[in-house]
GROMACS .gro file of C-alpha atoms in nm:
model
  445
    1MET     CA    1  -2.625  -0.422  -1.964
    2ALA     CA    2  -2.858  -0.552  -2.229
    3GLU     CA    3  -2.737  -0.540  -2.587
    4GLU     CA    4  -2.893  -0.259  -2.783
    5GLU     CA    5  -3.157  -0.384  -3.022
    6VAL     CA    6  -3.103  -0.323  -3.391
    7PRO     CA    7  -3.400  -0.125  -3.528
    8LYS     CA    8  -3.607  -0.303  -3.786
    9GLU     CA    9  -3.632  -0.179  -4.142
   10ARG     CA   10  -3.911   0.075  -4.195
   11TYR     CA   11  -4.096   0.096  -4.525
   12LEU     CA   12  -4.282   0.400  -4.659
   13ASP     CA   13  -4.605   0.303  -4.484
   14GLN     CA   14  -4.423   0.349  -4.153
   15THR     CA   15  -4.223   0.658  -4.251
   16ALA     CA   16  -4.328   1.012  -4.160
   17THR     CA   17  -4.488   1.196  -4.452
   18TRP     CA   18  -4.279   1.506  -4.384
   19ALA     CA   19  -3.963   1.299  -4.430
   20VAL     CA   20  -4.083   1.150  -4.760
   21ALA     CA   21  -4.204   1.485  -4.893
   22GLY     CA   22  -3.891   1.666  -4.780
   23VAL     CA   23  -3.649   1.421  -4.944
   24CYS     CA   24  -3.849   1.414  -5.270
   25ALA     CA   25  -3.867   1.795  -5.274
   26VAL     CA   26  -3.490   1.833  -5.237
   27ILE     CA   27  -3.420   1.581  -5.514
   28ILE     CA   28  -3.673   1.743  -5.749
   29ILE     CA   29  -3.542   2.094  -5.682
   30LEU     CA   30  -3.182   1.993  -5.747
   31SER     CA   31  -3.280   1.816  -6.071
   32ILE     CA   32  -3.478   2.119  -6.194
   33ILE     CA   33  -3.189   2.353  -6.111
   34LEU     CA   34  -2.947   2.133  -6.308
   35GLU     CA   35  -3.186   2.120  -6.605
   36LYS     CA   36  -3.233   2.499  -6.601
   37VAL     CA   37  -2.858   2.561  -6.582
   38LEU     CA   38  -2.795   2.337  -6.884
   39HIS     CA   39  -3.079   2.508  -7.070
   40LYS     CA   40  -2.934   2.854  -6.994
   41VAL     CA   41  -2.591   2.744  -7.113
   42GLY     CA   42  -2.744   2.611  -7.436
   43THR     CA   43  -2.933   2.938  -7.491
   44TRP     CA   44  -2.617   3.140  -7.429
   45LEU     CA   45  -2.423   2.932  -7.683
   46THR     CA   46  -2.702   2.963  -7.940
   47GLU     CA   47  -2.719   3.341  -7.904
   48ARG     CA   48  -2.346   3.364  -7.970
   49HIS     CA   49  -2.369   3.134  -8.272
   50LYS     CA   50  -2.141   2.872  -8.118
   51LYS     CA   51  -2.300   2.580  -8.297
   52ALA     CA   52  -2.021   2.331  -8.230
   53LEU     CA   53  -2.020   2.397  -7.855
   54TYR     CA   54  -2.399   2.372  -7.846
   55GLU     CA   55  -2.381   2.034  -8.018
   56ALA     CA   56  -2.113   1.929  -7.770
   57LEU     CA   57  -2.344   2.031  -7.484
   58GLU     CA   58  -2.625   1.826  -7.636
   59LYS     CA   59  -2.389   1.529  -7.663
   60VAL     CA   60  -2.295   1.564  -7.295
   61LYS     CA   61  -2.664   1.573  -7.204
   62ALA     CA   62  -2.721   1.259  -7.412
   63GLU     CA   63  -2.436   1.081  -7.233
   64LEU     CA   64  -2.581   1.183  -6.897
   65MET     CA   65  -2.915   1.039  -7.008
   66VAL     CA   66  -2.746   0.708  -7.096
   67LEU     CA   67  -2.582   0.701  -6.753
   68GLY     CA   68  -2.922   0.778  -6.601
   69PHE     CA   69  -3.076   0.482  -6.783
   70ILE     CA   70  -2.796   0.257  -6.658
   71SER     CA   71  -2.859   0.378  -6.305
   72LEU     CA   72  -3.235   0.322  -6.343
   73LEU     CA   73  -3.183  -0.032  -6.472
   74LEU     CA   74  -2.957  -0.109  -6.176
   75VAL     CA   75  -3.222   0.009  -5.931
   76PHE     CA   76  -3.502  -0.199  -6.082
   77SER     CA   77  -3.300  -0.512  -6.152
   78GLN     CA   78  -3.077  -0.530  -5.843
   79TYR     CA   79  -3.283  -0.792  -5.659
   80TYR     CA   80  -3.329  -1.005  -5.972
   81ILE     CA   81  -2.954  -0.997  -6.039
   82ALA     CA   82  -2.879  -1.084  -5.677
   83GLU     CA   83  -3.097  -1.397  -5.710
   84ILE     CA   84  -2.867  -1.539  -5.979
   85CYS     CA   85  -2.651  -1.792  -5.793
   86ILE     CA   86  -2.314  -1.935  -5.895
   87PRO     CA   87  -2.086  -2.193  -5.727
   88LEU     CA   88  -1.856  -2.052  -5.461
   89LYS     CA   89  -1.550  -2.188  -5.639
   90ILE     CA   90  -1.628  -1.982  -5.950
   91ALA     CA   91  -1.716  -1.675  -5.746
   92ASP     CA   92  -1.370  -1.673  -5.586
   93THR     CA   93  -1.187  -1.648  -5.922
   94MET     CA   94  -1.050  -1.323  -6.075
   95LEU     CA   95  -1.102  -1.114  -5.763
   96PRO     CA   96  -0.981  -0.751  -5.767
   97CYS     CA   97  -0.852  -0.794  -5.410
   98PRO     CA   98  -0.721  -1.094  -5.214
   99ALA     CA   99  -0.998  -1.314  -5.072
  100LYS     CA  100  -1.089  -1.225  -4.712
  101ILE     CA  101  -1.173  -1.462  -4.428
  102LYS     CA  102  -1.518  -1.381  -4.298
  103ASP     CA  103  -1.428  -1.299  -3.942
  104ASP     CA  104  -1.578  -0.974  -3.817
  105ALA     CA  105  -1.389  -1.005  -3.490
  106LYS     CA  106  -1.049  -0.971  -3.656
  107GLY     CA  107  -0.921  -0.678  -3.854
  108THR     CA  108  -1.260  -0.528  -3.938
  109ASP     CA  109  -1.294  -0.153  -3.915
  110ASN     CA  110  -1.596  -0.050  -3.708
  111ARG     CA  111  -1.664   0.243  -3.935
  112ARG     CA  112  -1.663   0.016  -4.241
  113ARG     CA  113  -1.902  -0.226  -4.073
  114LEU     CA  114  -2.138   0.056  -3.985
  115LEU     CA  115  -2.121   0.198  -4.336
  116SER     CA  116  -2.184  -0.146  -4.485
  117TYR     CA  117  -2.480  -0.195  -4.253
  118GLU     CA  118  -2.626   0.142  -4.345
  119ARG     CA  119  -2.600   0.060  -4.713
  120ARG     CA  120  -2.776  -0.273  -4.665
  121PHE     CA  121  -3.033  -0.092  -4.457
  122LEU     CA  122  -3.083   0.169  -4.730
  123ALA     CA  123  -3.094  -0.079  -5.016
  124GLY     CA  124  -3.334  -0.307  -4.833
  125GLN     CA  125  -3.127  -0.619  -4.886
  126LYS     CA  126  -3.325  -0.942  -4.855
  127LYS     CA  127  -3.214  -1.277  -4.722
  128ASN     CA  128  -2.966  -1.479  -4.925
  129PRO     CA  129  -3.175  -1.674  -5.180
  130CYS     CA  130  -2.890  -1.910  -5.273
  131LYS     CA  131  -2.852  -2.260  -5.136
  132ALA     CA  132  -2.544  -2.395  -4.962
  133GLY     CA  133  -2.230  -2.390  -5.172
  134THR     CA  134  -2.350  -2.109  -5.396
  135VAL     CA  135  -2.349  -1.729  -5.368
  136PRO     CA  136  -2.516  -1.444  -5.559
  137ILE     CA  137  -2.329  -1.342  -5.874
  138ILE     CA  138  -2.337  -0.986  -5.734
  139THR     CA  139  -2.493  -0.886  -5.405
  140VAL     CA  140  -2.730  -0.592  -5.367
  141THR     CA  141  -2.452  -0.409  -5.182
  142GLY     CA  142  -2.216  -0.468  -5.474
  143LEU     CA  143  -2.475  -0.340  -5.720
  144HIS     CA  144  -2.517  -0.032  -5.502
  145GLN     CA  145  -2.143   0.029  -5.527
  146ILE     CA  146  -2.165   0.001  -5.907
  147HIS     CA  147  -2.446   0.257  -5.885
  148ILE     CA  148  -2.211   0.494  -5.703
  149LEU     CA  149  -1.940   0.434  -5.968
  150ILE     CA  150  -2.184   0.533  -6.244
  151PHE     CA  151  -2.268   0.851  -6.050
  152PHE     CA  152  -1.898   0.937  -6.015
  153LEU     CA  153  -1.844   0.870  -6.386
  154ALA     CA  154  -2.130   1.103  -6.485
  155CYS     CA  155  -2.011   1.391  -6.262
  156PHE     CA  156  -1.646   1.363  -6.356
  157HIS     CA  157  -1.725   1.329  -6.727
  158VAL     CA  158  -1.891   1.672  -6.722
  159PHE     CA  159  -1.609   1.826  -6.516
  160TYR     CA  160  -1.335   1.671  -6.731
  161SER     CA  161  -1.499   1.790  -7.053
  162ALA     CA  162  -1.523   2.146  -6.921
  163VAL     CA  163  -1.157   2.151  -6.814
  164THR     CA  164  -1.047   2.012  -7.151
  165MET     CA  165  -1.225   2.287  -7.341
  166ALA     CA  166  -1.111   2.562  -7.102
  167LEU     CA  167  -0.743   2.470  -7.135
  168GLY     CA  168  -0.765   2.442  -7.513
  169ARG     CA  169  -0.927   2.784  -7.548
  170LEU     CA  170  -0.671   2.931  -7.310
  171LYS     CA  171  -0.390   2.805  -7.534
  172ILE     CA  172  -0.545   2.944  -7.851
  173ARG     CA  173  -0.613   3.277  -7.682
  174GLY     CA  174  -0.236   3.321  -7.659
  175TRP     CA  175  -0.220   3.321  -8.040
  176LYS     CA  176  -0.438   3.633  -8.059
  177GLN     CA  177  -0.139   3.866  -8.038
  178TRP     CA  178   0.020   3.693  -8.339
  179GLU     CA  179  -0.300   3.743  -8.534
  180GLN     CA  180  -0.307   4.110  -8.443
  181GLU     CA  181   0.051   4.148  -8.567
  182THR     CA  182  -0.063   4.058  -8.920
  183LEU     CA  183  -0.262   4.385  -8.928
  184SER     CA  184   0.040   4.603  -8.857
  185HIS     CA  185   0.257   4.782  -9.117
  186ASP     CA  186   0.572   4.622  -8.972
  187TYR     CA  187   0.436   4.277  -9.054
  188GLU     CA  188   0.352   4.378  -9.412
  189PHE     CA  189   0.701   4.522  -9.460
  190THR     CA  190   0.882   4.227  -9.302
  191ASN     CA  191   0.683   3.971  -9.500
  192ASP     CA  192   0.656   4.159  -9.827
  193PRO     CA  193   0.549   3.902 -10.093
  194SER     CA  194   0.787   4.062 -10.345
  195ARG     CA  195   1.083   4.023 -10.114
  196PHE     CA  196   1.316   3.729 -10.189
  197ARG     CA  197   1.487   3.540  -9.909
  198LEU     CA  198   1.701   3.232  -9.880
  199THR     CA  199   1.489   2.940  -9.764
  200HIS     CA  200   1.718   2.833  -9.481
  201GLU     CA  201   1.713   3.187  -9.338
  202THR     CA  202   1.336   3.196  -9.280
  203SER     CA  203   1.220   3.160  -8.918
  204PHE     CA  204   1.003   2.854  -8.983
  205VAL     CA  205   1.271   2.655  -9.164
  206ARG     CA  206   1.546   2.763  -8.924
  207ALA     CA  207   1.340   2.652  -8.622
  208HIS     CA  208   1.262   2.305  -8.759
  209THR     CA  209   1.570   2.203  -8.955
  210SER     CA  210   1.913   2.116  -8.829
  211PHE     CA  211   2.166   1.838  -8.858
  212TRP     CA  212   1.947   1.610  -8.645
  213THR     CA  213   1.659   1.621  -8.894
  214ARG     CA  214   1.865   1.412  -9.137
  215ILE     CA  215   1.901   1.122  -8.891
  216PRO     CA  216   1.572   0.933  -8.836
  217LEU     CA  217   1.641   0.845  -8.472
  218PHE     CA  218   1.739   1.199  -8.372
  219PHE     CA  219   1.457   1.334  -8.588
  220TYR     CA  220   1.187   1.174  -8.371
  221ILE     CA  221   1.375   1.232  -8.044
  222GLY     CA  222   1.386   1.603  -8.127
  223CYS     CA  223   1.017   1.605  -8.217
  224PHE     CA  224   0.937   1.424  -7.893
  225PHE     CA  225   1.098   1.690  -7.674
  226ARG     CA  226   0.977   1.982  -7.886
  227GLN     CA  227   0.616   1.925  -7.779
  228PHE     CA  228   0.708   2.021  -7.421
  229PHE     CA  229   0.883   2.345  -7.514
  230ARG     CA  230   0.702   2.595  -7.736
  231SER     CA  231   0.489   2.340  -7.916
  232VAL     CA  232   0.355   2.618  -8.140
  233SER     CA  233   0.588   2.909  -8.207
  234ARG     CA  234   0.513   3.241  -8.372
  235SER     CA  235   0.676   3.130  -8.698
  236ASP     CA  236   0.471   2.807  -8.697
  237TYR     CA  237   0.146   2.997  -8.658
  238LEU     CA  238   0.223   3.261  -8.923
  239THR     CA  239   0.351   3.004  -9.174
  240LEU     CA  240   0.047   2.778  -9.139
  241ARG     CA  241  -0.178   3.083  -9.154
  242ASN     CA  242  -0.014   3.193  -9.478
  243GLY     CA  243  -0.055   2.844  -9.626
  244PHE     CA  244  -0.424   2.836  -9.538
  245ILE     CA  245  -0.493   3.180  -9.686
  246ALA     CA  246  -0.294   3.103 -10.002
  247VAL     CA  247  -0.522   2.809 -10.082
  248HIS     CA  248  -0.863   2.916  -9.956
  249LEU     CA  249  -0.848   3.294  -9.996
  250ALA     CA  250  -0.692   3.556 -10.218
  251PRO     CA  251  -0.329   3.646 -10.130
  252GLY     CA  252  -0.311   3.932  -9.881
  253SER     CA  253  -0.669   3.883  -9.760
  254LYS     CA  254  -0.762   4.008  -9.415
  255PHE     CA  255  -0.870   3.695  -9.233
  256ASN     CA  256  -0.887   3.618  -8.860
  257PHE     CA  257  -0.715   3.281  -8.861
  258GLN     CA  258  -0.707   3.265  -8.480
  259GLN     CA  259  -1.087   3.280  -8.458
  260TYR     CA  260  -1.109   3.012  -8.726
  261ILE     CA  261  -0.881   2.782  -8.526
  262LYS     CA  262  -1.092   2.845  -8.217
  263ARG     CA  263  -1.402   2.732  -8.407
  264SER     CA  264  -1.210   2.428  -8.534
  265LEU     CA  265  -1.115   2.340  -8.178
  266GLU     CA  266  -1.483   2.357  -8.085
  267ASP     CA  267  -1.562   2.113  -8.368
  268ASP     CA  268  -1.293   1.877  -8.239
  269TYR     CA  269  -1.425   1.920  -7.885
  270LYS     CA  270  -1.766   1.808  -8.005
  271THR     CA  271  -1.603   1.477  -8.096
  272VAL     CA  272  -1.394   1.418  -7.784
  273VAL     CA  273  -1.675   1.475  -7.530
  274GLY     CA  274  -1.883   1.183  -7.654
  275ILE     CA  275  -1.867   0.826  -7.524
  276SER     CA  276  -1.882   0.585  -7.817
  277PRO     CA  277  -1.966   0.213  -7.790
  278LEU     CA  278  -1.593   0.140  -7.830
  279LEU     CA  279  -1.515   0.348  -7.522
  280TRP     CA  280  -1.789   0.174  -7.325
  281ALA     CA  281  -1.633  -0.156  -7.436
  282SER     CA  282  -1.293  -0.041  -7.302
  283PHE     CA  283  -1.465   0.044  -6.973
  284VAL     CA  284  -1.603  -0.310  -6.947
  285VAL     CA  285  -1.269  -0.466  -7.046
  286PHE     CA  286  -1.090  -0.273  -6.772
  287LEU     CA  287  -1.341  -0.394  -6.512
  288LEU     CA  288  -1.279  -0.749  -6.638
  289ILE     CA  289  -0.898  -0.746  -6.622
  290ASN     CA  290  -0.872  -0.554  -6.294
  291VAL     CA  291  -0.761  -0.872  -6.118
  292ASP     CA  292  -0.545  -0.886  -5.808
  293GLY     CA  293  -0.181  -0.932  -5.909
  294TRP     CA  294  -0.226  -0.825  -6.270
  295LYS     CA  295  -0.142  -0.457  -6.196
  296ALA     CA  296  -0.417  -0.347  -6.434
  297LEU     CA  297  -0.452  -0.009  -6.261
  298PHE     CA  298  -0.086   0.067  -6.323
  299TRP     CA  299  -0.072  -0.044  -6.687
  300ALA     CA  300  -0.404   0.121  -6.772
  301SER     CA  301  -0.277   0.454  -6.638
  302LEU     CA  302   0.017   0.440  -6.882
  303ILE     CA  303  -0.197   0.392  -7.194
  304PRO     CA  304  -0.328   0.754  -7.215
  305LEU     CA  305   0.022   0.893  -7.155
  306ILE     CA  306   0.177   0.680  -7.429
  307ILE     CA  307  -0.097   0.773  -7.677
  308ILE     CA  308  -0.075   1.148  -7.610
  309LEU     CA  309   0.305   1.150  -7.631
  310ALA     CA  310   0.295   0.952  -7.957
  311VAL     CA  311   0.035   1.186  -8.113
  312GLY     CA  312   0.225   1.496  -7.997
  313THR     CA  313   0.550   1.362  -8.143
  314LYS     CA  314   0.379   1.283  -8.473
  315LEU     CA  315   0.230   1.634  -8.497
  316GLN     CA  316   0.571   1.790  -8.438
  317ALA     CA  317   0.716   1.555  -8.700
  318ILE     CA  318   0.460   1.683  -8.952
  319LEU     CA  319   0.574   2.041  -8.895
  320THR     CA  320   0.937   1.941  -8.933
  321LYS     CA  321   0.873   1.744  -9.254
  322MET     CA  322   0.694   2.046  -9.399
  323ALA     CA  323   1.000   2.261  -9.326
  324VAL     CA  324   1.238   2.002  -9.473
  325GLU     CA  325   1.034   1.974  -9.792
  326ILE     CA  326   1.040   2.354  -9.835
  327THR     CA  327   1.420   2.343  -9.838
  328GLU     CA  328   1.415   2.056 -10.086
  329ARG     CA  329   1.179   2.235 -10.327
  330HIS     CA  330   1.318   2.588 -10.321
  331ALA     CA  331   1.646   2.758 -10.240
  332VAL     CA  332   1.480   3.100 -10.247
  333VAL     CA  333   1.127   3.198 -10.139
  334GLN     CA  334   0.913   3.510 -10.167
  335GLY     CA  335   0.767   3.641  -9.842
  336ILE     CA  336   0.660   3.371  -9.596
  337PRO     CA  337   0.739   3.010  -9.700
  338LEU     CA  338   0.436   2.832  -9.840
  339VAL     CA  339   0.387   2.497  -9.667
  340GLN     CA  340   0.262   2.201  -9.867
  341GLY     CA  341   0.055   1.969  -9.657
  342SER     CA  342  -0.060   1.620  -9.746
  343ASN     CA  343  -0.254   1.336  -9.592
  344LYS     CA  344   0.056   1.123  -9.635
  345TYR     CA  345   0.206   1.287  -9.326
  346PHE     CA  346  -0.062   1.132  -9.103
  347TRP     CA  347  -0.084   0.771  -8.991
  348PHE     CA  348  -0.245   0.561  -9.267
  349GLY     CA  349  -0.325   0.887  -9.448
  350ARG     CA  350  -0.611   0.959  -9.206
  351PRO     CA  351  -0.592   1.282  -9.001
  352GLU     CA  352  -0.911   1.190  -8.816
  353LEU     CA  353  -0.733   0.886  -8.668
  354MET     CA  354  -0.529   1.120  -8.445
  355LEU     CA  355  -0.846   1.281  -8.312
  356SER     CA  356  -0.988   0.936  -8.234
  357LEU     CA  357  -0.671   0.847  -8.041
  358ILE     CA  358  -0.692   1.175  -7.847
  359HIS     CA  359  -1.057   1.095  -7.771
  360PHE     CA  360  -0.968   0.747  -7.644
  361ALA     CA  361  -0.680   0.877  -7.431
  362LEU     CA  362  -0.895   1.148  -7.270
  363PHE     CA  363  -1.169   0.899  -7.184
  364GLN     CA  364  -0.928   0.646  -7.038
  365ASN     CA  365  -0.750   0.911  -6.836
  366ALA     CA  366  -1.080   1.049  -6.703
  367PHE     CA  367  -1.195   0.698  -6.612
  368GLN     CA  368  -0.871   0.622  -6.425
  369VAL     CA  369  -0.909   0.934  -6.210
  370THR     CA  370  -1.279   0.861  -6.157
  371TYR     CA  371  -1.200   0.504  -6.053
  372PHE     CA  372  -0.947   0.629  -5.799
  373LEU     CA  373  -1.198   0.872  -5.647
  374TRP     CA  374  -1.462   0.598  -5.632
  375ILE     CA  375  -1.223   0.360  -5.454
  376TRP     CA  376  -1.131   0.639  -5.214
  377TYR     CA  377  -1.499   0.696  -5.134
  378GLU     CA  378  -1.594   0.329  -5.102
  379TYR     CA  379  -1.284   0.170  -4.943
  380GLY     CA  380  -1.055   0.452  -4.835
  381VAL     CA  381  -0.725   0.564  -4.983
  382LYS     CA  382  -0.514   0.284  -4.836
  383SER     CA  383  -0.720  -0.014  -4.950
  384CYS     CA  384  -0.637  -0.343  -5.118
  385PHE     CA  385  -0.670  -0.168  -5.455
  386HIS     CA  386  -0.375   0.056  -5.365
  387ASN     CA  387  -0.111  -0.159  -5.198
  388ASP     CA  388   0.160   0.093  -5.290
  389PHE     CA  389   0.030   0.432  -5.177
  390GLY     CA  390   0.325   0.621  -5.328
  391LEU     CA  391   0.258   0.463  -5.666
  392THR     CA  392  -0.108   0.559  -5.636
  393ILE     CA  393  -0.023   0.925  -5.581
  394ALA     CA  394   0.217   0.910  -5.876
  395LYS     CA  395  -0.060   0.774  -6.100
  396ILE     CA  396  -0.296   1.055  -6.002
  397GLY     CA  397  -0.023   1.309  -6.074
  398LEU     CA  398   0.028   1.136  -6.407
  399GLY     CA  399  -0.344   1.166  -6.483
  400VAL     CA  400  -0.342   1.540  -6.414
  401ALA     CA  401  -0.031   1.579  -6.632
  402VAL     CA  402  -0.197   1.391  -6.920
  403LEU     CA  403  -0.505   1.614  -6.892
  404PHE     CA  404  -0.291   1.928  -6.913
  405LEU     CA  405  -0.066   1.795  -7.190
  406CYS     CA  406  -0.355   1.682  -7.406
  407SER     CA  407  -0.588   1.979  -7.350
  408TYR     CA  408  -0.333   2.260  -7.353
  409ILE     CA  409  -0.077   2.130  -7.603
  410THR     CA  410  -0.181   1.833  -7.817
  411LEU     CA  411  -0.545   1.917  -7.898
  412PRO     CA  412  -0.478   2.285  -7.999
  413LEU     CA  413  -0.177   2.172  -8.206
  414TYR     CA  414  -0.395   1.919  -8.386
  415ALA     CA  415  -0.661   2.185  -8.450
  416LEU     CA  416  -0.393   2.406  -8.608
  417ILE     CA  417  -0.220   2.145  -8.825
  418ALA     CA  418  -0.549   1.988  -8.937
  419GLN     CA  419  -0.637   2.319  -9.107
  420VAL     CA  420  -0.324   2.314  -9.324
  421PRO     CA  421  -0.430   2.276  -9.688
  422LEU     CA  422  -0.379   1.916  -9.784
  423GLU     CA  423  -0.444   1.789 -10.132
  424LEU     CA  424  -0.612   2.122 -10.217
  425TYR     CA  425  -0.269   2.280 -10.237
  426ILE     CA  426  -0.174   2.072 -10.538
  427TYR     CA  427  -0.492   2.165 -10.722
  428SER     CA  428  -0.456   2.537 -10.647
  429SER     CA  429  -0.088   2.536 -10.752
  430VAL     CA  430  -0.164   2.370 -11.086
  431LEU     CA  431  -0.456   2.606 -11.145
  432TYR     CA  432  -0.241   2.908 -11.063
  433ILE     CA  433   0.041   2.799 -11.297
  434THR     CA  434  -0.209   2.729 -11.575
  435LEU     CA  435  -0.391   3.061 -11.551
  436THR     CA  436  -0.093   3.288 -11.481
  437PRO     CA  437  -0.004   3.355 -11.849
  438PHE     CA  438  -0.368   3.432 -11.928
  439ILE     CA  439  -0.397   3.667 -11.629
  440MET     CA  440  -0.078   3.852 -11.727
  441TYR     CA  441  -0.204   3.891 -12.085
  442VAL     CA  442  -0.536   4.034 -11.970
  443HIS     CA  443  -0.357   4.270 -11.733
  444CYS     CA  444  -0.129   4.399 -12.009
  445VAL     CA  445  -0.421   4.456 -12.245
   0.00000   0.00000   0.00000
């Protein structure tokens, strides 16, 4: 039986017009639908005066445009890049997988061969332009795989950003009932500003101070575990709310602090959805060090977890230090304890540094999950990238856990603590002490 002939490549001049028109129509329709959906979402956000979310949407669209430019450059430059030749000895260094012997008759999956052929057929790969002893720096097939990675990164970036915001808003929605309590008569009676109480008997101080707060090691161990169990309690929310109102508003003012925190979270979200040049640099560095035997995939998956746990511990430590300082300043308080925040509680006195670390951790975590899905699509689950399949599944579970921990716990907690009056408290306290005698005199007259 004669061997079946391999069909020759067909260019557009030998392709049916209905096929060309049909494929172009589908691509154009899908692109228009995506553009209209994004436009509708932007209009909906504008009508509801959600400026921060609208700016976040615009930033996502800008990042998608950058990824589109990268994809376009890959398409137009793939053959020129493939014509750059390097010695074979250099090409076989720093491989992500062990070098393979080119023997199609042994250990080669038929489905993989067919898929590889179809990709070469689709990409229109030309003959090898390199002379003996040299190979292309990257083949057209390899560039096509990078193209697919960029597509995965664009899709998952949008999905990851949406999940991050949804979980954060879900967490803050749970604080609505605490905000509604402040409108009740029971709350006004329980937290009467004229009522004196011992400092150590208040809910906020009692929840954050104990014998372990006096020992530095136990102090941070307790803060570490607190972020997993009731990271924000009712007393935390009401105390921070009272501190905010005491500085920025008149005492006893009716103010929806929960809605304000939700808007603050949207402002923070506007920051964490972007991809800065530093994050792109970390993407390139990871591709560089992903060498066989270096276990880069494993170590890179731990970085987001370590960062999020460190930030969460620090935020809990800030709450605890506020409670400890209340006990050191006063033995008796009126109403709800008044927290005194300061930039000194944050690393290097910069609260925005924590948000930058959260941003970096979210991007790295999203990239790790995206990279796993891309490897699954290109090489299968059990490939040379994943020699230990059990460890691979554990890393994916770790990525999902980091997403939940950061979006549902750490980011809302940061949005809450970042609103605590910082140096403004000192100014308002001095001003109040200075003007109190004058106010009392005017009132008596």
